[in-house]
C-alpha positions as semicolon CSV with decimal commas, in nm:
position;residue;x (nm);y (nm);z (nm)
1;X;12,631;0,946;2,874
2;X;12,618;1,312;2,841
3;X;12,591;1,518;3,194
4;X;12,304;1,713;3,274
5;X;12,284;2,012;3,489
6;X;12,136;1,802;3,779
7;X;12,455;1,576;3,783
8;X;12,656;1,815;3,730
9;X;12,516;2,023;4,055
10;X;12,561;1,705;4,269
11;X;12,902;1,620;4,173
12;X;12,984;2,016;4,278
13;X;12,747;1,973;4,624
14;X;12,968;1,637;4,691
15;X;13,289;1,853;4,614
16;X;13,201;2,138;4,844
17;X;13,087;1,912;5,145
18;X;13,411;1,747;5,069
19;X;13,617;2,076;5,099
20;X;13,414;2,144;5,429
21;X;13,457;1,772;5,603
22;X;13,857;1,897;5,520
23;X;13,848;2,253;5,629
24;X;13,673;2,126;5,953
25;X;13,921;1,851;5,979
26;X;14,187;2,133;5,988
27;X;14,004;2,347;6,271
28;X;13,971;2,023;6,483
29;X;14,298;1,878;6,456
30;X;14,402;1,896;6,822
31;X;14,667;2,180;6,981
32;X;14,964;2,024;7,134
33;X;15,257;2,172;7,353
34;X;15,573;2,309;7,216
35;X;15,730;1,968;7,380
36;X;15,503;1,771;7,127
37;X;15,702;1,927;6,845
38;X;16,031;1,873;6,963
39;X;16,023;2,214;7,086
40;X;16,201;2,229;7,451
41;X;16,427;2,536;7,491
42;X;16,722;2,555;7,731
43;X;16,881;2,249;7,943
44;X;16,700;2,175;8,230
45;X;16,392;1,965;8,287
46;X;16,038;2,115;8,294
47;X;15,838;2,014;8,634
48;X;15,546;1,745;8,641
49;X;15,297;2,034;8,490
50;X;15,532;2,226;8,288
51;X;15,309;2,491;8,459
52;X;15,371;2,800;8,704
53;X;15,152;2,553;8,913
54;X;15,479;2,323;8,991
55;X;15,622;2,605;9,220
56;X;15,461;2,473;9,530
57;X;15,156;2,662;9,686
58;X;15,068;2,882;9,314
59;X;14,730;2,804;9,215
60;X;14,569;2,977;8,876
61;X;14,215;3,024;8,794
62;X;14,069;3,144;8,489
63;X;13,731;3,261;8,343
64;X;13,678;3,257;7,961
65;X;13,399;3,528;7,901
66;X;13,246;3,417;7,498
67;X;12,923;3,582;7,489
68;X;12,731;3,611;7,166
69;X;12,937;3,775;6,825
70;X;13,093;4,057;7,073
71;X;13,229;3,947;7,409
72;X;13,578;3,765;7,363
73;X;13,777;3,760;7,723
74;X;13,818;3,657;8,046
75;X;14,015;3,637;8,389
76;X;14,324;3,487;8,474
77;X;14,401;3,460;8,846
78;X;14,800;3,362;9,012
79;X;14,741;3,331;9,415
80;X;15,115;3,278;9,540
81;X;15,022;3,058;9,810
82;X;14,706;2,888;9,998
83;X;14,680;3,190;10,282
84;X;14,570;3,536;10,326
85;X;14,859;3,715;10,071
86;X;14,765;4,036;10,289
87;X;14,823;3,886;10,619
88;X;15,143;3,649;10,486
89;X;15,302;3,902;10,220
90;X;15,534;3,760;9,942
91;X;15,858;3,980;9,792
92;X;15,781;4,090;9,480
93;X;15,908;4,334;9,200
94;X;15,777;4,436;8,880
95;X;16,017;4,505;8,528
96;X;15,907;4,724;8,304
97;X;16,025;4,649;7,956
98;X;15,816;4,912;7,785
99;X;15,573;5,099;7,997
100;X;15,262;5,133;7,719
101;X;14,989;5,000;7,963
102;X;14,841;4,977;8,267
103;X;14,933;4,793;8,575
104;X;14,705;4,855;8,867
105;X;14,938;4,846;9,198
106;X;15,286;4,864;9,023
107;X;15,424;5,144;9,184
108;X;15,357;5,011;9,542
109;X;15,502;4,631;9,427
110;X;15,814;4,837;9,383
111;X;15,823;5,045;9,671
112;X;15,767;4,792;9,911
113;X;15,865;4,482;9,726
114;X;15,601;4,284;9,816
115;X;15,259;4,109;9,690
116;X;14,968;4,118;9,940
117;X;14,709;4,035;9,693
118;X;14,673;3,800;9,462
119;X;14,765;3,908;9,096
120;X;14,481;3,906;8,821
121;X;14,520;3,941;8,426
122;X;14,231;4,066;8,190
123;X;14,170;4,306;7,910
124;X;14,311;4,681;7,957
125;X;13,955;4,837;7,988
126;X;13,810;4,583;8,254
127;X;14,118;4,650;8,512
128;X;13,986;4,877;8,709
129;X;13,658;4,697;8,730
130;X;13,851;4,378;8,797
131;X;14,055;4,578;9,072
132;X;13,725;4,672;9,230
133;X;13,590;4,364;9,255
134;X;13,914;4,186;9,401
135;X;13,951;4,445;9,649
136;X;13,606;4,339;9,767
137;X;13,626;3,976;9,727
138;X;14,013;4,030;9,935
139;X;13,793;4,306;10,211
140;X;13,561;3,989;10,265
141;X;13,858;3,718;10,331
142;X;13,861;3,618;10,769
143;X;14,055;3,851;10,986
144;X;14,049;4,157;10,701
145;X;13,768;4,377;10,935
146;X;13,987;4,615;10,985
147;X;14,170;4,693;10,657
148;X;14,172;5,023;10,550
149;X;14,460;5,036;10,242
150;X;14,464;4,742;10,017
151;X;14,697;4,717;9,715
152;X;14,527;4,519;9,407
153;X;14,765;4,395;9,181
154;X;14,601;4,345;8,791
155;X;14,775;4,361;8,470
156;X;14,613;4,375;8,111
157;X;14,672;4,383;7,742
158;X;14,449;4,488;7,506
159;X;14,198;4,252;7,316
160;X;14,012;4,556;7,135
161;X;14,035;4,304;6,825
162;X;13,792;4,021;6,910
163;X;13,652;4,153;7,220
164;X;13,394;4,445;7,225
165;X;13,685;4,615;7,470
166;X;13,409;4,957;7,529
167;X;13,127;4,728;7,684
168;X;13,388;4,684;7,961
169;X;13,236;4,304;8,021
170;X;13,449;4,177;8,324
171;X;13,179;4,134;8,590
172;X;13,235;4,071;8,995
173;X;13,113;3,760;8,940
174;X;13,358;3,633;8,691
175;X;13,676;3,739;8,918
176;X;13,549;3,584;9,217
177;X;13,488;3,266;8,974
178;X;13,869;3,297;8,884
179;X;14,004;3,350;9,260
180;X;13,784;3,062;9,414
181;X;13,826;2,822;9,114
182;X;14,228;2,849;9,152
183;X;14,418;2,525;9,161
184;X;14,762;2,358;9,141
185;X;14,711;2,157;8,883
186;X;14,754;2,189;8,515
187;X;14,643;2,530;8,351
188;X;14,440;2,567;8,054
189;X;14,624;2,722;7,779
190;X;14,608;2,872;7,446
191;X;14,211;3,097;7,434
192;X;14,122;3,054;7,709
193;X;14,093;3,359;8,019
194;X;14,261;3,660;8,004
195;X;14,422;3,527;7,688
196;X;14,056;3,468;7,507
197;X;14,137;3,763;7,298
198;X;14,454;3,804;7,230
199;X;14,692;3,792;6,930
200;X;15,059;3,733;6,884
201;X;15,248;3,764;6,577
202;X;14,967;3,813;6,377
203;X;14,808;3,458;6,489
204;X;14,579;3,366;6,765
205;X;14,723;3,427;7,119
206;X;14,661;3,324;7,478
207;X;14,812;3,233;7,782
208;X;15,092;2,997;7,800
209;X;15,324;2,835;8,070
210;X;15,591;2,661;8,159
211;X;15,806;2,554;8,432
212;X;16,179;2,461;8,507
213;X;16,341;2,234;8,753
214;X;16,706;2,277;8,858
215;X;16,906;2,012;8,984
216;X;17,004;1,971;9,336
217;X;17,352;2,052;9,283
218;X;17,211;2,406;9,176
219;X;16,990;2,425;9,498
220;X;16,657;2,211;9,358
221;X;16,468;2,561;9,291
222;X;16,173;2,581;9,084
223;X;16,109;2,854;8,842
224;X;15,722;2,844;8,663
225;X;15,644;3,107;8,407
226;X;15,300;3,194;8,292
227;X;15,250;3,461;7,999
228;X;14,950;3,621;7,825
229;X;15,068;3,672;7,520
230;X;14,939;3,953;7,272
231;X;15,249;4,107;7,149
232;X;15,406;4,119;6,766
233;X;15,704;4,068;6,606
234;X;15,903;3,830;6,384
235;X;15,835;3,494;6,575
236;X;16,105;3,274;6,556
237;X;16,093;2,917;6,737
238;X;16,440;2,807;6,895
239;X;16,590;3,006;6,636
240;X;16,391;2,867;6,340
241;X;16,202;3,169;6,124
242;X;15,869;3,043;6,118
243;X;15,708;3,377;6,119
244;X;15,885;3,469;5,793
245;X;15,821;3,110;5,636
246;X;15,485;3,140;5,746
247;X;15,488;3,442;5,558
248;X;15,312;3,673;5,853
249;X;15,520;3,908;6,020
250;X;15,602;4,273;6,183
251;X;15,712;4,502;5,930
252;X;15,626;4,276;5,640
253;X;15,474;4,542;5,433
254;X;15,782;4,763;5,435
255;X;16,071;4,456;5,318
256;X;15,759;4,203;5,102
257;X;15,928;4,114;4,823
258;X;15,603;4,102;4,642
259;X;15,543;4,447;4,629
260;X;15,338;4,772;4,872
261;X;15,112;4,484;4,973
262;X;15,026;4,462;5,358
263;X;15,089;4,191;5,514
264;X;14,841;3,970;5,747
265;X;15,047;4,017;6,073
266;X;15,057;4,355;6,268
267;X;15,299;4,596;6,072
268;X;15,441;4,774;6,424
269;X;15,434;4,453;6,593
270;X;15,259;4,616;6,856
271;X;15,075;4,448;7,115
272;X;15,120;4,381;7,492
273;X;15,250;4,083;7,709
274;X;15,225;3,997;8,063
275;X;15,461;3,783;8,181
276;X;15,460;3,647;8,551
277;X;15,781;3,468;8,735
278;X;15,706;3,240;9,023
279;X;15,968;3,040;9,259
280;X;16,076;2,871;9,543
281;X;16,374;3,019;9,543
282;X;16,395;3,259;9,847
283;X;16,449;3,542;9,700
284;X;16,471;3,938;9,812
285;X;16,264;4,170;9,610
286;X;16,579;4,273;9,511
287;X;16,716;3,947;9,319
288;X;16,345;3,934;9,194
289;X;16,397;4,279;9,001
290;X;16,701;4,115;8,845
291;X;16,491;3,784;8,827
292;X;16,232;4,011;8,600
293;X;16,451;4,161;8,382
294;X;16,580;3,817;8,252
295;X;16,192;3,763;8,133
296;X;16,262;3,988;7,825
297;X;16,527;3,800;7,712
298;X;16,290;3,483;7,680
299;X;16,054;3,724;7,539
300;X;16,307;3,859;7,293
301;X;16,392;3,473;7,172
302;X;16,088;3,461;7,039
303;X;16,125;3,727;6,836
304;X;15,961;4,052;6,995
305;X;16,155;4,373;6,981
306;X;15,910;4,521;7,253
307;X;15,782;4,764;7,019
308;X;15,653;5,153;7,063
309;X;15,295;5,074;7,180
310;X;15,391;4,699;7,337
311;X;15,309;4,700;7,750
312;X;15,556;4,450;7,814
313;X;15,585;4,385;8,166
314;X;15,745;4,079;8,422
315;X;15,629;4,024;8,739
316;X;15,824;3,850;8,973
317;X;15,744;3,648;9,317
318;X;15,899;3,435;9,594
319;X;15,688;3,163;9,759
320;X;15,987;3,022;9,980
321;X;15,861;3,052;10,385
322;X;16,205;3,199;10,479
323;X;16,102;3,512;10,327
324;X;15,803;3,571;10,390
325;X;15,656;3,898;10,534
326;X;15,386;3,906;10,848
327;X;15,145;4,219;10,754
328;X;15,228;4,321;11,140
329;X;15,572;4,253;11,185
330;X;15,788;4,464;11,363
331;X;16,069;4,362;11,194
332;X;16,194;4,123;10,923
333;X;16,467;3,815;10,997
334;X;16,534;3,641;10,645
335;X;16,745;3,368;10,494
336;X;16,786;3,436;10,124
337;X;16,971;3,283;9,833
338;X;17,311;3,502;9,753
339;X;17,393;3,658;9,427
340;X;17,628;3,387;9,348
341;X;17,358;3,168;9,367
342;X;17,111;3,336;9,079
343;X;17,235;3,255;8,769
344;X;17,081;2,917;8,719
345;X;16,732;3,082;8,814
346;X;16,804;3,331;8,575
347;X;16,895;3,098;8,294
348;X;16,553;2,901;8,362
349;X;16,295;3,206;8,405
350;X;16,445;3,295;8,041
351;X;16,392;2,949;7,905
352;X;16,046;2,904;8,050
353;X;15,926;3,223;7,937
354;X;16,041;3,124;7,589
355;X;15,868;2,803;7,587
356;X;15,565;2,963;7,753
357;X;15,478;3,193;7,461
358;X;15,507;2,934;7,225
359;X;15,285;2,696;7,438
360;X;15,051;3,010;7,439
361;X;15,042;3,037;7,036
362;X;15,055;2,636;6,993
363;X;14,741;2,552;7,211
364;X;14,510;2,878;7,128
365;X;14,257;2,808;6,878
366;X;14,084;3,008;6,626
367;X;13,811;3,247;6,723
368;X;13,594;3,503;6,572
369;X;13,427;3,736;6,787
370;X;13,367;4,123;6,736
371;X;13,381;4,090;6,365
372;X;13,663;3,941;6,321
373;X;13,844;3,612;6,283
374;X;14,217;3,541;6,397
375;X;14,321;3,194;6,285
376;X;14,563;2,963;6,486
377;X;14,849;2,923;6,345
378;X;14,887;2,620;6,154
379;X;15,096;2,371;6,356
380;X;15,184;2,129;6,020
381;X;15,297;2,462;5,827
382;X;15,497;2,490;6,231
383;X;15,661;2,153;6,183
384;X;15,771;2,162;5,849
385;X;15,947;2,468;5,942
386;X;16,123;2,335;6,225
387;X;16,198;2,013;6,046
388;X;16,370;2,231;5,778
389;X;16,610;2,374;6,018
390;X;16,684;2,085;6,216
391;X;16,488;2,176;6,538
392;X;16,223;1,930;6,558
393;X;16,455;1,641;6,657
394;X;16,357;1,384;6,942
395;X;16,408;1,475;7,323
């Protein structure tokens, strides 16, 4: 029986929903972990989170700001510990791997090695707001009355992509949301918070975190990592070259082989990442500088080069009691961990910051907002990648 045009539109309305059912499959098909694709970098064990949120006392809140087809952000709070930060001060230092951005507070972190608020991350035209509105949520904490010098701590990258950036959308409200919401549990990752906008390696970005647990014999310290991730590069995953597999990368218009065609990811590999260190190791502000500098070597295993216009920073804290600084004291008596001591902290702040960017890319989804539409990247594509060279093995 010959077709006519009316089965013939049918069969191609059947086909179509068919190719939508599949392409809607593909958007739903659940993030996982770097862990869930035999992804774990380094040698010791992650904590019961695998969050920044296993170093005792650290609590994160976040605010995901999706308003509309323009407003793509949000707030991402780390409070060190359950006090007043002001009135029970942390040691703290800030690395600067490449200074393109802003970081409200830096320069008195480093001065005085110390936190005494907690630290906030959002997009690079809402800090200031998001400053403002800390200070006055901090101003309004018991036993504060007479504060006059407060030192808000907020770091950004820019989410100018998805996010109408120039509206400046962070709102009061949505930071106190983040501070009073904070808890030590698991953390949201992937596009979600300060990491609603982002991109990384020309896929969808967000925040990401891990943690590490050393072994008595190497003092029982915890080191958690969390990351907000909107930086380029060539990613690579445990050594694996998934970014040029996948066929997205920095620079890929310059070496294609195809030709002067651009490619899809960022051709600088520009960007920005935030990347804070939390422990339990007690710690000077001192051995937390050298603590932060090891976060760009987790950062550069994934395959950034911390390009021109990247604002690549690590922020580093100590929760331990024994150093600990009273906002009135007189003078300071400490028990810290010595220099010999460090190198196992080092060696897991670089593997957790590793694993954290790739939890960051393998749990953010894909969003459209501001005109625009930044896929996730495609975690089967991910695994045949790694199964090629031999990383996706079982743990």
């Amino acid at each position: 029986m010959p077709r006519t045009p009316h089965r013939l539109f049918l069969r191609l309305t059947v086909a179509l929903a068919g190719l939508c059912v599949l392409s809607a499959a593909a958007q739903d098909a659940p993030r996982v972990r770097a862990r869930d694709l035999g992804v774990a970098p380094g040698i010791f064990s992650p904590g019961s989170n695998n969050a920044i949120t296993d170093v005792a006392g650290v609590r994160v809140g976040q605010v995901t700001l999706s308003e509309g087809n323009t407003v793509r952000t949000g707030v991402t709070a780390i409070l060190p510990h359950p006090g007043n930060v002001y009135r029970s001060r942390v040691p703290a230092a800030l690395h600067v791997g490449n200074g393109f951005g802003k970081f409200v507070g830096s320069t008195q972190v480093n001065e005085l090695g110390e936190l005494e608020t907690p630290i906030l991350l959002t997009c690079t035209l809402c800090v200031w707001k998001a400053a403002d509105a800390m200070a006055d949520w901090m101003l309004a904490q018991p036993d504060m009355q007479q504060v006059r010098s407060l030192n808000v701590v907020v770091g950004e990258t820019n989410d100018g992509g998805l996010n109408d950036i120039r509206a400046r959308p962070i709102t009061a409200a949505a930071v106190r949301q983040a501070l009073e919401s904070a808890n030590s549990g698991p953390v949201q990752e992937g596009s979600v918070g300060a990491g609603t906008g982002t991109v990384a390696f020309g896929w969808k970005g967000g925040i990401g975190t891990s943690s590490r647990k050393l072994p008595e014999s190497l003092g029982g310290w915890t080191v958690g990592v969390l990351v907000q991730a909107n930086f380029g590069g060539v990613l690579q995953v445990e050594g694996a070259p998934v970014g040029r597999e996948l066929d997205r990368y920095a620079f890929q218009n310059a070496v294609a082989a195809q030709g002067n065609v651009r490619g899809l990811a960022d051709d600088r590999g520009d960007g920005s990442v935030i990347i804070v260190v939390a422990t339990d190791a007690p710690l000077s502000d001192r051995n937390l500088r050298r603590l932060a500098s090891r976060g760009m070597m987790g950062l550069g295993r994934t395959g950034s080069s911390a390009s021109n216009g990247s604002g690549d920073y690590v922020l580093a804290f100590s929760t331990a009691e024994s150093v600990r600084r009273g906002f009135d004291a007189a003078q300071l008596q400490t028990t810290e961990l010595a220099n010999e001591q460090m190198s196992a902290v080092f060696q897991a702040s670089v593997d957790a910051v590793e694993e954290s960017v790739y939890n960051a890319l393998f749990m953010a989804t894909t969003v459209s907002g501001n005109g625009q539409t930044v896929e996730a990247i495609p975690l089967d594509k991910v695994r045949e990648v790694l199964r090629r060279h031999g990383v996706e093995a079982p743990r």
